[in-house]
Amino acid sequence: QVQLVESGGGLVQPGGSLRLSCAASGFSFNWYSMSWYRQAPGKEREWVATIPSELTSASQIITYVDSVKGRFTISRDNSKNQVYLQMNNLRPEDTAVYYCNRRPDIAFGSWGQGTQVTVSS
């Protein structure tokens, strides 16, 4: 059974930082590119970043939505089946529930509970 458990969210002031974690189980984590997504109140879920698996083509690279480039960093630890999102210089518009899943074209239909990130002074 696939499980995706996100953690690390919280309330932070503008300009602050948070590190999100996602623990994945129930599938061959090493084989797949993993992504972070977010859903702000009243909006559709948005893709944020993708990190390739070690088994994918060397031509595949880490990618980010334009709004977070230079501020967010996605990483993974295959030995722990975890993916991370380091978020720096947070802005109020980053406020959302953040989720992890496989990359968009092969995302699982079932999502975790997500972790709430609130950026406010």
Coordinates of C-alpha atoms in Angstrom, one line a residue:
Q1 CA 0.0 0.0 0.0
V2 CA 1.4 3.3 -1.1
Q3 CA 2.0 5.8 1.7
L4 CA 3.2 9.4 1.4
V5 CA 3.6 11.2 4.7
E6 CA 4.6 14.9 4.6
S7 CA 5.9 16.9 7.6
G8 CA 7.8 20.0 8.5
G9 CA 5.3 22.7 7.8
G10 CA 4.4 25.5 10.1
L11 CA 3.9 29.3 10.6
V12 CA 6.8 31.4 9.5
Q13 CA 7.4 35.1 8.9
P14 CA 8.1 36.4 5.4
G15 CA 11.8 35.9 4.6
G16 CA 11.9 32.8 6.8
S17 CA 12.8 29.2 6.0
L18 CA 11.3 25.8 6.4
R19 CA 12.4 22.3 5.4
L20 CA 9.7 19.9 4.4
S21 CA 10.1 16.1 4.5
C22 CA 8.2 13.3 2.8
A23 CA 8.4 9.7 3.8
A24 CA 7.4 7.3 1.0
S25 CA 6.6 3.7 1.3
G26 CA 4.8 0.9 -0.6
F27 CA 6.6 1.4 -4.0
S28 CA 10.1 1.3 -5.4
F29 CA 11.1 4.8 -4.4
N30 CA 14.5 4.7 -6.1
W31 CA 13.0 4.1 -9.5
Y32 CA 10.8 7.2 -9.7
S33 CA 11.2 10.9 -10.1
M34 CA 9.5 12.6 -7.2
S35 CA 7.8 15.9 -7.0
W36 CA 6.4 18.5 -4.5
Y37 CA 3.1 20.1 -5.1
R38 CA 1.1 22.7 -3.2
Q39 CA -2.5 23.8 -3.0
A40 CA -3.4 27.3 -1.7
P41 CA -6.9 28.1 -0.4
G42 CA -9.4 28.3 -3.2
K43 CA -6.9 27.3 -5.8
E44 CA -6.1 24.1 -7.7
R45 CA -3.1 21.9 -6.7
E46 CA 0.1 23.3 -8.3
W47 CA 3.3 21.4 -9.2
V48 CA 6.3 23.0 -7.5
A49 CA 9.4 20.9 -8.2
T50 CA 10.7 17.5 -9.5
I51 CA 13.8 15.6 -8.8
P52 CA 14.8 12.7 -11.1
S53 CA 15.5 9.2 -9.8
E54 CA 19.0 7.8 -10.0
L55 CA 17.8 5.5 -12.7
T56 CA 16.5 8.1 -15.1
S57 CA 18.3 9.5 -18.1
A58 CA 21.2 11.7 -17.4
S59 CA 19.4 14.4 -19.5
Q60 CA 16.7 14.7 -16.8
I61 CA 17.4 17.5 -14.3
I62 CA 15.8 19.0 -11.3
T63 CA 13.1 21.4 -12.3
Y64 CA 11.1 24.1 -10.4
V65 CA 8.1 26.3 -11.1
D66 CA 9.3 29.7 -11.9
S67 CA 7.8 31.3 -8.8
V68 CA 10.2 29.3 -6.5
K69 CA 13.4 29.2 -8.5
G70 CA 16.3 30.4 -6.5
R71 CA 14.4 30.1 -3.2
F72 CA 13.4 26.4 -3.0
T73 CA 15.7 23.3 -3.2
I74 CA 14.4 19.8 -3.7
S75 CA 16.5 16.8 -2.7
R76 CA 16.1 13.1 -1.9
D77 CA 17.7 10.4 0.2
N78 CA 17.1 7.1 -1.4
S79 CA 18.5 5.2 1.6
K80 CA 15.6 6.6 3.7
N81 CA 12.9 6.7 1.0
Q82 CA 12.5 10.4 1.7
V83 CA 12.3 13.6 -0.4
Y84 CA 12.8 17.1 1.0
L85 CA 12.0 20.6 0.1
Q86 CA 14.2 23.4 1.6
M87 CA 12.3 26.6 1.3
N88 CA 14.1 29.9 1.9
N89 CA 13.0 33.5 1.6
L90 CA 9.4 32.5 2.0
R91 CA 6.7 34.8 0.8
P92 CA 3.0 35.1 1.8
E93 CA 2.0 33.7 -1.6
D94 CA 3.9 30.5 -0.7
T95 CA 1.1 29.8 1.9
A96 CA -0.4 26.4 1.0
V97 CA -0.7 22.8 1.9
Y98 CA 2.3 21.0 0.5
Y99 CA 2.2 17.5 -0.8
C100 CA 4.7 15.0 -2.3
N101 CA 4.0 12.4 -5.0
R102 CA 5.6 11.0 -8.0
R103 CA 6.2 13.3 -11.0
P104 CA 3.0 14.7 -12.5
D105 CA 2.5 12.2 -15.4
I106 CA 2.7 9.2 -13.1
A107 CA 1.4 10.6 -9.8
F108 CA -0.5 8.3 -7.5
G109 CA -4.2 8.9 -7.4
S110 CA -4.1 8.8 -3.6
W111 CA -2.4 11.7 -1.9
G112 CA -1.0 12.1 1.6
Q113 CA -2.5 14.5 4.2
G114 CA 0.0 17.2 3.2
T115 CA 1.7 19.7 5.5
Q116 CA 0.5 23.3 6.0
V117 CA 2.8 26.1 5.4
T118 CA 1.7 29.6 6.4
V119 CA 3.8 32.6 5.7
S120 CA 2.5 35.6 7.6
S121 CA 3.8 38.4 9.8

